[in-house]
């Protein structure tokens, strides 16, 4: 059976939070294929030792790359620790990724509580 693929994304103010979450859930995450946007993927990989395929950083098109993979059926879930209190220069890309996850009916966790539910 093919392993499901989870994309990991976090805005700058949430990167430490997603790293801590990934470390706490390392055993569960080891059962998935992991990918993520640039710096988030690198930080999670370094902290957990799990392989994480890195796409571009979010502002440089990484959110769009992940959205395309969702549309192609290559990503099964998204964990996106976004910062709703900080304006993002690539906000249209963020909204497009959230929209595409809903359109293709894949789970998208936007905070720790939902991410915990997703992998349990």
mmCIF file with all atom_site columns, C-alpha atoms in Angstrom:
data_model
loop_
_atom_site.group_PDB
_atom_site.id
_atom_site.type_symbol
_atom_site.label_atom_id
_atom_site.label_alt_id
_atom_site.label_comp_id
_atom_site.label_asym_id
_atom_site.label_entity_id
_atom_site.label_seq_id
_atom_site.pdbx_PDB_ins_code
_atom_site.Cartn_x
_atom_site.Cartn_y
_atom_site.Cartn_z
_atom_site.occupancy
_atom_site.B_iso_or_equiv
_atom_site.pdbx_formal_charge
_atom_site.auth_seq_id
_atom_site.auth_comp_id
_atom_site.auth_asym_id
_atom_site.auth_atom_id
_atom_site.pdbx_PDB_model_num
ATOM 1   C CA . UNK A 1 1   ? 0.000   0.000  0.000  1.00 0.00 ? 1   UNK A CA 1
ATOM 2   C CA . UNK A 1 2   ? 1.293   3.429  -0.983 1.00 0.00 ? 2   UNK A CA 1
ATOM 3   C CA . UNK A 1 3   ? 2.142   5.792  1.884  1.00 0.00 ? 3   UNK A CA 1
ATOM 4   C CA . UNK A 1 4   ? 0.045   8.944  2.074  1.00 0.00 ? 4   UNK A CA 1
ATOM 5   C CA . UNK A 1 5   ? 1.829   12.242 1.490  1.00 0.00 ? 5   UNK A CA 1
ATOM 6   C CA . UNK A 1 6   ? 1.523   15.202 3.855  1.00 0.00 ? 6   UNK A CA 1
ATOM 7   C CA . UNK A 1 7   ? 2.677   18.726 3.015  1.00 0.00 ? 7   UNK A CA 1
ATOM 8   C CA . UNK A 1 8   ? 4.096   20.800 5.865  1.00 0.00 ? 8   UNK A CA 1
ATOM 9   C CA . UNK A 1 9   ? 3.953   24.602 5.645  1.00 0.00 ? 9   UNK A CA 1
ATOM 10  C CA . UNK A 1 10  ? 4.392   27.362 8.234  1.00 0.00 ? 10  UNK A CA 1
ATOM 11  C CA . UNK A 1 11  ? 4.596   31.113 8.125  1.00 0.00 ? 11  UNK A CA 1
ATOM 12  C CA . UNK A 1 12  ? 7.695   32.640 9.715  1.00 0.00 ? 12  UNK A CA 1
ATOM 13  C CA . UNK A 1 13  ? 6.037   33.298 13.092 1.00 0.00 ? 13  UNK A CA 1
ATOM 14  C CA . UNK A 1 14  ? 4.815   29.672 13.196 1.00 0.00 ? 14  UNK A CA 1
ATOM 15  C CA . UNK A 1 15  ? 7.945   27.804 12.077 1.00 0.00 ? 15  UNK A CA 1
ATOM 16  C CA . UNK A 1 16  ? 9.088   26.989 15.617 1.00 0.00 ? 16  UNK A CA 1
ATOM 17  C CA . UNK A 1 17  ? 5.599   25.727 16.428 1.00 0.00 ? 17  UNK A CA 1
ATOM 18  C CA . UNK A 1 18  ? 5.495   23.342 13.449 1.00 0.00 ? 18  UNK A CA 1
ATOM 19  C CA . UNK A 1 19  ? 8.998   22.081 14.261 1.00 0.00 ? 19  UNK A CA 1
ATOM 20  C CA . UNK A 1 20  ? 7.971   21.347 17.854 1.00 0.00 ? 20  UNK A CA 1
ATOM 21  C CA . UNK A 1 21  ? 4.770   19.680 16.611 1.00 0.00 ? 21  UNK A CA 1
ATOM 22  C CA . UNK A 1 22  ? 6.726   17.543 14.134 1.00 0.00 ? 22  UNK A CA 1
ATOM 23  C CA . UNK A 1 23  ? 9.234   16.482 16.796 1.00 0.00 ? 23  UNK A CA 1
ATOM 24  C CA . UNK A 1 24  ? 6.420   15.559 19.180 1.00 0.00 ? 24  UNK A CA 1
ATOM 25  C CA . UNK A 1 25  ? 4.723   13.548 16.396 1.00 0.00 ? 25  UNK A CA 1
ATOM 26  C CA . UNK A 1 26  ? 7.856   12.123 14.795 1.00 0.00 ? 26  UNK A CA 1
ATOM 27  C CA . UNK A 1 27  ? 6.773   8.499  15.140 1.00 0.00 ? 27  UNK A CA 1
ATOM 28  C CA . UNK A 1 28  ? 3.374   9.124  13.523 1.00 0.00 ? 28  UNK A CA 1
ATOM 29  C CA . UNK A 1 29  ? 4.909   11.264 10.770 1.00 0.00 ? 29  UNK A CA 1
ATOM 30  C CA . UNK A 1 30  ? 7.417   8.517  9.940  1.00 0.00 ? 30  UNK A CA 1
ATOM 31  C CA . UNK A 1 31  ? 4.485   6.594  8.447  1.00 0.00 ? 31  UNK A CA 1
ATOM 32  C CA . UNK A 1 32  ? 3.946   9.276  5.805  1.00 0.00 ? 32  UNK A CA 1
ATOM 33  C CA . UNK A 1 33  ? 5.861   10.706 2.890  1.00 0.00 ? 33  UNK A CA 1
ATOM 34  C CA . UNK A 1 34  ? 6.597   14.317 3.847  1.00 0.00 ? 34  UNK A CA 1
ATOM 35  C CA . UNK A 1 35  ? 7.062   17.414 1.747  1.00 0.00 ? 35  UNK A CA 1
ATOM 36  C CA . UNK A 1 36  ? 6.917   21.110 2.456  1.00 0.00 ? 36  UNK A CA 1
ATOM 37  C CA . UNK A 1 37  ? 7.786   24.597 1.443  1.00 0.00 ? 37  UNK A CA 1
ATOM 38  C CA . UNK A 1 38  ? 11.478  25.562 1.443  1.00 0.00 ? 38  UNK A CA 1
ATOM 39  C CA . UNK A 1 39  ? 12.583  26.658 4.883  1.00 0.00 ? 39  UNK A CA 1
ATOM 40  C CA . UNK A 1 40  ? 9.854   24.768 6.751  1.00 0.00 ? 40  UNK A CA 1
ATOM 41  C CA . UNK A 1 41  ? 10.851  21.497 5.063  1.00 0.00 ? 41  UNK A CA 1
ATOM 42  C CA . UNK A 1 42  ? 14.509  22.070 5.933  1.00 0.00 ? 42  UNK A CA 1
ATOM 43  C CA . UNK A 1 43  ? 13.785  22.909 9.576  1.00 0.00 ? 43  UNK A CA 1
ATOM 44  C CA . UNK A 1 44  ? 11.501  19.895 10.086 1.00 0.00 ? 44  UNK A CA 1
ATOM 45  C CA . UNK A 1 45  ? 13.975  17.555 8.395  1.00 0.00 ? 45  UNK A CA 1
ATOM 46  C CA . UNK A 1 46  ? 16.872  18.828 10.533 1.00 0.00 ? 46  UNK A CA 1
ATOM 47  C CA . UNK A 1 47  ? 14.874  18.634 13.769 1.00 0.00 ? 47  UNK A CA 1
ATOM 48  C CA . UNK A 1 48  ? 13.291  15.213 13.233 1.00 0.00 ? 48  UNK A CA 1
ATOM 49  C CA . UNK A 1 49  ? 15.759  13.417 10.979 1.00 0.00 ? 49  UNK A CA 1
ATOM 50  C CA . UNK A 1 50  ? 12.824  12.459 8.745  1.00 0.00 ? 50  UNK A CA 1
ATOM 51  C CA . UNK A 1 51  ? 13.162  13.046 4.994  1.00 0.00 ? 51  UNK A CA 1
ATOM 52  C CA . UNK A 1 52  ? 11.111  16.029 3.821  1.00 0.00 ? 52  UNK A CA 1
ATOM 53  C CA . UNK A 1 53  ? 10.964  16.869 0.112  1.00 0.00 ? 53  UNK A CA 1
ATOM 54  C CA . UNK A 1 54  ? 11.424  20.630 -0.195 1.00 0.00 ? 54  UNK A CA 1
ATOM 55  C CA . UNK A 1 55  ? 9.580   22.784 -2.699 1.00 0.00 ? 55  UNK A CA 1
ATOM 56  C CA . UNK A 1 56  ? 10.254  26.496 -3.168 1.00 0.00 ? 56  UNK A CA 1
ATOM 57  C CA . UNK A 1 57  ? 9.608   28.858 -0.269 1.00 0.00 ? 57  UNK A CA 1
ATOM 58  C CA . UNK A 1 58  ? 6.001   30.045 -0.035 1.00 0.00 ? 58  UNK A CA 1
ATOM 59  C CA . UNK A 1 59  ? 6.597   33.594 -1.287 1.00 0.00 ? 59  UNK A CA 1
ATOM 60  C CA . UNK A 1 60  ? 8.610   32.267 -4.243 1.00 0.00 ? 60  UNK A CA 1
ATOM 61  C CA . UNK A 1 61  ? 5.900   29.859 -5.421 1.00 0.00 ? 61  UNK A CA 1
ATOM 62  C CA . UNK A 1 62  ? 6.050   26.951 -2.968 1.00 0.00 ? 62  UNK A CA 1
ATOM 63  C CA . UNK A 1 63  ? 2.404   27.324 -1.946 1.00 0.00 ? 63  UNK A CA 1
ATOM 64  C CA . UNK A 1 64  ? 1.456   27.175 -5.623 1.00 0.00 ? 64  UNK A CA 1
ATOM 65  C CA . UNK A 1 65  ? 3.641   24.118 -6.188 1.00 0.00 ? 65  UNK A CA 1
ATOM 66  C CA . UNK A 1 66  ? 1.939   22.299 -3.334 1.00 0.00 ? 66  UNK A CA 1
ATOM 67  C CA . UNK A 1 67  ? -1.477  23.393 -4.603 1.00 0.00 ? 67  UNK A CA 1
ATOM 68  C CA . UNK A 1 68  ? -0.633  21.928 -8.003 1.00 0.00 ? 68  UNK A CA 1
ATOM 69  C CA . UNK A 1 69  ? 0.398   18.633 -6.393 1.00 0.00 ? 69  UNK A CA 1
ATOM 70  C CA . UNK A 1 70  ? -2.908  18.574 -4.491 1.00 0.00 ? 70  UNK A CA 1
ATOM 71  C CA . UNK A 1 71  ? -4.773  19.073 -7.782 1.00 0.00 ? 71  UNK A CA 1
ATOM 72  C CA . UNK A 1 72  ? -2.731  16.262 -9.359 1.00 0.00 ? 72  UNK A CA 1
ATOM 73  C CA . UNK A 1 73  ? -3.671  13.899 -6.529 1.00 0.00 ? 73  UNK A CA 1
ATOM 74  C CA . UNK A 1 74  ? -0.094  13.647 -5.253 1.00 0.00 ? 74  UNK A CA 1
ATOM 75  C CA . UNK A 1 75  ? -0.659  15.212 -1.818 1.00 0.00 ? 75  UNK A CA 1
ATOM 76  C CA . UNK A 1 76  ? -3.203  13.680 0.555  1.00 0.00 ? 76  UNK A CA 1
ATOM 77  C CA . UNK A 1 77  ? -3.217  16.247 3.386  1.00 0.00 ? 77  UNK A CA 1
ATOM 78  C CA . UNK A 1 78  ? -1.754  19.624 4.286  1.00 0.00 ? 78  UNK A CA 1
ATOM 79  C CA . UNK A 1 79  ? -0.562  20.862 7.671  1.00 0.00 ? 79  UNK A CA 1
ATOM 80  C CA . UNK A 1 80  ? -0.301  24.631 7.308  1.00 0.00 ? 80  UNK A CA 1
ATOM 81  C CA . UNK A 1 81  ? 0.483   26.595 10.445 1.00 0.00 ? 81  UNK A CA 1
ATOM 82  C CA . UNK A 1 82  ? -0.440  30.011 9.109  1.00 0.00 ? 82  UNK A CA 1
ATOM 83  C CA . UNK A 1 83  ? -0.292  33.294 10.948 1.00 0.00 ? 83  UNK A CA 1
ATOM 84  C CA . UNK A 1 84  ? -3.688  35.017 10.681 1.00 0.00 ? 84  UNK A CA 1
ATOM 85  C CA . UNK A 1 85  ? -2.387  38.104 12.512 1.00 0.00 ? 85  UNK A CA 1
ATOM 86  C CA . UNK A 1 86  ? 0.472   38.875 10.113 1.00 0.00 ? 86  UNK A CA 1
ATOM 87  C CA . UNK A 1 87  ? -0.126  40.163 6.592  1.00 0.00 ? 87  UNK A CA 1
ATOM 88  C CA . UNK A 1 88  ? 1.700   38.012 4.047  1.00 0.00 ? 88  UNK A CA 1
ATOM 89  C CA . UNK A 1 89  ? 3.027   39.396 0.756  1.00 0.00 ? 89  UNK A CA 1
ATOM 90  C CA . UNK A 1 90  ? 1.912   36.186 -0.957 1.00 0.00 ? 90  UNK A CA 1
ATOM 91  C CA . UNK A 1 91  ? -1.562  36.166 0.607  1.00 0.00 ? 91  UNK A CA 1
ATOM 92  C CA . UNK A 1 92  ? -3.298  35.369 -2.722 1.00 0.00 ? 92  UNK A CA 1
ATOM 93  C CA . UNK A 1 93  ? -1.181  32.207 -2.996 1.00 0.00 ? 93  UNK A CA 1
ATOM 94  C CA . UNK A 1 94  ? -2.100  31.208 0.569  1.00 0.00 ? 94  UNK A CA 1
ATOM 95  C CA . UNK A 1 95  ? -5.802  31.666 -0.172 1.00 0.00 ? 95  UNK A CA 1
ATOM 96  C CA . UNK A 1 96  ? -5.438  29.713 -3.415 1.00 0.00 ? 96  UNK A CA 1
ATOM 97  C CA . UNK A 1 97  ? -3.849  26.787 -1.537 1.00 0.00 ? 97  UNK A CA 1
ATOM 98  C CA . UNK A 1 98  ? -6.626  26.791 1.068  1.00 0.00 ? 98  UNK A CA 1
ATOM 99  C CA . UNK A 1 99  ? -9.206  26.928 -1.739 1.00 0.00 ? 99  UNK A CA 1
ATOM 100 C CA . UNK A 1 100 ? -7.651  24.065 -3.731 1.00 0.00 ? 100 UNK A CA 1
ATOM 101 C CA . UNK A 1 101 ? -7.561  21.841 -0.627 1.00 0.00 ? 101 UNK A CA 1
ATOM 102 C CA . UNK A 1 102 ? -11.288 22.407 -0.189 1.00 0.00 ? 102 UNK A CA 1
ATOM 103 C CA . UNK A 1 103 ? -12.037 21.905 -3.896 1.00 0.00 ? 103 UNK A CA 1
ATOM 104 C CA . UNK A 1 104 ? -10.180 18.568 -3.917 1.00 0.00 ? 104 UNK A CA 1
ATOM 105 C CA . UNK A 1 105 ? -11.600 17.566 -0.525 1.00 0.00 ? 105 UNK A CA 1
ATOM 106 C CA . UNK A 1 106 ? -8.305  16.913 1.233  1.00 0.00 ? 106 UNK A CA 1
ATOM 107 C CA . UNK A 1 107 ? -7.752  17.608 4.925  1.00 0.00 ? 107 UNK A CA 1
ATOM 108 C CA . UNK A 1 108 ? -5.964  20.868 5.704  1.00 0.00 ? 108 UNK A CA 1
ATOM 109 C CA . UNK A 1 109 ? -4.947  21.560 9.289  1.00 0.00 ? 109 UNK A CA 1
ATOM 110 C CA . UNK A 1 110 ? -4.267  25.216 9.998  1.00 0.00 ? 110 UNK A CA 1
ATOM 111 C CA . UNK A 1 111 ? -3.359  24.885 13.672 1.00 0.00 ? 111 UNK A CA 1
ATOM 112 C CA . UNK A 1 112 ? -1.856  22.411 16.143 1.00 0.00 ? 112 UNK A CA 1
ATOM 113 C CA . UNK A 1 113 ? -5.182  21.063 17.439 1.00 0.00 ? 113 UNK A CA 1
ATOM 114 C CA . UNK A 1 114 ? -6.405  20.212 13.958 1.00 0.00 ? 114 UNK A CA 1
ATOM 115 C CA . UNK A 1 115 ? -3.011  18.792 12.944 1.00 0.00 ? 115 UNK A CA 1
ATOM 116 C CA . UNK A 1 116 ? -3.139  16.505 15.990 1.00 0.00 ? 116 UNK A CA 1
ATOM 117 C CA . UNK A 1 117 ? -6.569  15.247 14.918 1.00 0.00 ? 117 UNK A CA 1
ATOM 118 C CA . UNK A 1 118 ? -5.334  14.711 11.371 1.00 0.00 ? 118 UNK A CA 1
ATOM 119 C CA . UNK A 1 119 ? -2.510  12.320 12.221 1.00 0.00 ? 119 UNK A CA 1
ATOM 120 C CA . UNK A 1 120 ? -4.135  10.439 15.123 1.00 0.00 ? 120 UNK A CA 1
#
